[in-house]
CSV table of C-alpha atoms in Angstrom, one decimal:
chain,number,residue,atom,x,y,z
A,4,MET,CA,-85.4,3.2,65.0
A,5,THR,CA,-82.7,1.1,66.5
A,6,ILE,CA,-82.9,-2.4,66.9
A,7,LYS,CA,-83.3,-3.7,70.6
A,8,VAL,CA,-83.3,-6.7,72.9
A,9,GLY,CA,-86.0,-8.9,71.8
A,10,ASP,CA,-86.2,-8.0,68.1
A,11,THR,CA,-85.9,-10.1,65.3
A,12,LEU,CA,-82.9,-9.7,63.0
A,13,PRO,CA,-83.9,-8.5,59.6
A,14,SER,CA,-83.7,-10.8,56.6
A,15,VAL,CA,-80.8,-9.6,54.5
A,16,ASN,CA,-77.9,-11.0,52.4
A,17,LEU,CA,-74.4,-10.0,53.2
A,18,LYS,CA,-71.5,-10.9,51.2
A,19,TYR,CA,-68.2,-12.7,52.2
A,20,CYS,CA,-65.4,-14.6,51.1
A,21,PRO,CA,-65.0,-18.0,52.8
A,22,TYR,CA,-61.8,-18.8,54.6
A,23,ASP,CA,-59.3,-20.5,52.0
A,24,PRO,CA,-55.8,-20.5,52.9
A,25,SER,CA,-54.8,-21.5,49.5
A,26,LEU,CA,-56.2,-18.3,48.1
A,27,GLU,CA,-53.6,-16.1,49.9
A,28,HIS,CA,-54.1,-13.1,47.7
A,29,ALA,CA,-57.4,-13.5,46.2
A,30,CYS,CA,-61.1,-13.7,47.1
A,31,GLY,CA,-62.5,-15.8,44.5
A,32,ILE,CA,-66.3,-15.3,44.1
A,33,PRO,CA,-67.9,-13.7,47.2
A,34,GLN,CA,-70.8,-15.9,48.5
A,35,ASN,CA,-74.1,-14.9,50.1
A,36,LEU,CA,-74.5,-14.9,53.8
A,37,SER,CA,-78.1,-14.7,54.5
A,38,THR,CA,-79.1,-13.6,58.1
A,39,ASP,CA,-81.8,-16.4,57.8
A,40,SER,CA,-78.9,-18.8,58.1
A,41,PHE,CA,-78.6,-17.7,61.7
A,42,LYS,CA,-81.7,-19.5,62.6
A,43,GLY,CA,-81.0,-22.0,65.4
A,44,LYS,CA,-77.8,-20.5,66.2
A,45,LYS,CA,-76.3,-18.1,68.6
A,46,VAL,CA,-74.2,-15.4,66.5
A,47,VAL,CA,-72.3,-12.4,67.5
A,48,ILE,CA,-72.4,-9.5,65.0
A,49,PHE,CA,-70.1,-6.5,65.4
A,50,GLY,CA,-70.3,-3.6,63.1
A,51,VAL,CA,-67.3,-1.2,62.1
A,52,PRO,CA,-67.3,2.1,60.3
A,53,GLY,CA,-64.3,1.0,58.2
A,54,ALA,CA,-61.9,-1.8,57.5
A,55,PHE,CA,-58.3,-0.8,58.0
A,56,THR,CA,-59.4,2.4,60.1
A,57,PRO,CA,-57.3,2.7,63.5
A,58,THR,CA,-59.9,1.9,66.2
A,59,CYS,CA,-61.5,-0.9,64.0
A,60,ASN,CA,-58.1,-2.4,63.1
A,61,ASN,CA,-56.1,-1.9,66.1
A,62,SER,CA,-58.9,-2.5,69.0
A,63,HIS,CA,-62.3,-3.7,67.7
A,64,LEU,CA,-61.5,-6.6,65.4
A,65,PRO,CA,-58.3,-8.1,67.2
A,66,GLU,CA,-60.4,-8.2,70.5
A,67,PHE,CA,-62.8,-10.5,69.0
A,68,HIS,CA,-60.3,-12.6,67.3
A,69,GLN,CA,-58.5,-13.0,70.8
A,70,LYS,CA,-61.6,-14.0,72.5
A,71,PHE,CA,-63.0,-16.2,70.1
A,72,GLN,CA,-62.4,-19.4,72.0
A,73,GLU,CA,-64.1,-17.7,75.1
A,74,LEU,CA,-67.3,-16.8,73.0
A,75,THR,CA,-67.5,-20.4,71.6
A,76,ALA,CA,-67.0,-21.6,75.0
A,77,LYS,CA,-70.2,-19.7,75.8
A,78,GLY,CA,-72.2,-21.2,73.1
A,79,VAL,CA,-71.5,-18.8,70.2
A,80,ASP,CA,-71.5,-20.6,66.9
A,81,GLN,CA,-70.5,-17.8,64.5
A,82,VAL,CA,-68.8,-14.2,65.1
A,83,ILE,CA,-69.4,-12.0,62.0
A,84,CYS,CA,-67.7,-8.5,61.5
A,85,ILE,CA,-69.7,-6.3,59.2
A,86,SER,CA,-68.8,-3.1,57.4
A,87,THR,CA,-70.2,-1.1,54.6
A,88,SER,CA,-67.0,-2.0,52.7
A,89,ASP,CA,-67.2,-4.7,49.7
A,90,ALA,CA,-66.4,-8.1,50.1
A,91,PHE,CA,-63.0,-8.0,48.6
A,92,VAL,CA,-61.8,-5.1,51.1
A,93,MET,CA,-63.2,-7.3,53.9
A,94,ASP,CA,-61.4,-10.3,52.6
A,95,ALA,CA,-58.1,-8.4,52.3
A,96,TRP,CA,-58.6,-6.9,55.8
A,97,GLY,CA,-59.3,-10.4,57.1
A,98,LYS,CA,-56.1,-11.8,55.6
A,99,TRP,CA,-54.0,-8.8,56.4
A,100,THR,CA,-55.0,-9.1,60.1
A,101,LYS,CA,-55.0,-12.8,60.1
A,102,THR,CA,-58.4,-13.0,61.7
A,103,ASN,CA,-60.4,-14.6,58.9
A,104,ASP,CA,-59.5,-18.1,60.2
A,105,LYS,CA,-62.2,-17.7,63.1
A,106,LEU,CA,-64.2,-14.5,62.3
A,107,ILE,CA,-66.5,-14.0,59.2
A,108,LEU,CA,-65.7,-10.7,57.8
A,109,ALA,CA,-68.8,-9.8,55.8
A,110,ALA,CA,-69.7,-6.9,53.5
A,111,ASP,CA,-72.9,-4.8,53.9
A,112,GLY,CA,-72.0,-3.1,50.8
A,113,ASN,CA,-75.5,-1.5,50.3
A,114,GLY,CA,-76.0,-0.8,54.0
A,115,GLU,CA,-79.1,-3.1,53.9
A,116,PHE,CA,-78.4,-4.5,57.5
A,117,VAL,CA,-77.4,-1.2,59.0
A,118,THR,CA,-80.2,0.6,57.5
A,119,ALA,CA,-82.8,-2.1,58.4
A,120,THR,CA,-81.4,-2.2,62.1
A,121,GLY,CA,-81.1,1.5,62.5
A,122,LEU,CA,-77.3,1.1,62.9
A,123,ALA,CA,-76.2,3.4,60.1
A,124,GLN,CA,-74.6,6.7,60.3
A,125,ASP,CA,-73.7,9.5,58.1
A,126,LEU,CA,-69.9,10.0,58.1
A,127,THR,CA,-69.7,12.6,55.1
A,128,LYS,CA,-68.1,15.2,57.5
A,129,ILE,CA,-64.9,13.1,57.9
A,130,GLY,CA,-64.9,11.9,54.4
A,131,PHE,CA,-66.3,8.5,54.9
A,132,GLY,CA,-69.4,9.0,52.9
A,133,PRO,CA,-73.2,9.1,53.8
A,134,LEU,CA,-73.7,5.4,54.6
A,135,ARG,CA,-71.4,3.8,57.3
A,136,SER,CA,-72.1,1.4,60.1
A,137,GLN,CA,-72.1,2.6,63.6
A,138,ARG,CA,-69.8,0.9,65.9
A,139,PHE,CA,-71.8,-2.0,67.5
A,140,ALA,CA,-72.1,-5.4,68.9
A,141,LEU,CA,-75.1,-7.6,69.0
A,142,VAL,CA,-76.0,-11.0,70.0
A,143,ALA,CA,-78.8,-13.0,68.5
A,144,ASP,CA,-80.0,-16.3,69.5
A,145,ASP,CA,-82.2,-18.0,66.9
A,146,LEU,CA,-82.5,-14.7,65.3
A,147,LYS,CA,-83.6,-12.9,68.4
A,148,VAL,CA,-81.5,-10.2,69.8
A,149,THR,CA,-80.5,-10.8,73.4
A,150,TYR,CA,-77.7,-8.0,73.7
A,151,ILE,CA,-77.1,-4.8,71.8
A,152,GLY,CA,-74.2,-2.4,72.6
A,153,VAL,CA,-73.9,0.8,70.5
A,154,GLU,CA,-70.9,3.1,71.1
A,155,THR,CA,-71.8,6.7,71.6
A,156,GLY,CA,-68.4,7.9,71.5
A,157,SER,CA,-64.8,7.2,70.4
A,158,GLY,CA,-63.3,3.8,71.2
A,159,VAL,CA,-64.6,0.4,72.2
A,160,SER,CA,-66.3,-0.4,75.2
A,161,VAL,CA,-70.2,-1.9,74.9
A,162,SER,CA,-69.5,-3.2,71.5
A,163,GLY,CA,-66.1,-5.1,72.3
A,164,ALA,CA,-65.8,-8.6,72.9
A,165,THR,CA,-65.4,-8.2,76.7
A,166,ALA,CA,-68.7,-6.6,77.0
A,167,VAL,CA,-70.4,-9.3,74.8
A,168,LEU,CA,-68.9,-12.1,76.9
A,169,ALA,CA,-70.2,-10.4,80.1
A,170,ALA,CA,-73.7,-10.3,78.6
A,171,LEU,CA,-73.7,-13.9,77.5
């Protein structure tokens, strides 16, 4: 079952490398990012099937970075991008795209978040493996989902920053 508006976010730990401009080419030690830390906050979480992949890299991630100020102006406290990659890949992707100054690029390496929310998919047929995130965006206010957009085709529409802004 896929998470829906009104549901509570599951309690899981993601991994991320905090933004540190002095660590230009290294992550350091990945930190836990518990979804429980979103209590009392308005967060946007968007999921991508893979870091560095064409749509994720050229459309999805950049739009959230470009519209970050608009999102925070509407009360968003944090914008988190998740993928089933590891924290080191997510850190490298954030540095390469220069988006980790505003966005948190977090790893759901074991797929706990996407599995618990019903947002996992099997992309074995294209060589990506059996556990990947669907392309989605959700807004949670004090852990309650207030918006969810899951893509059913290719490209970015309901999971993009423009759709999220329209829902806020």
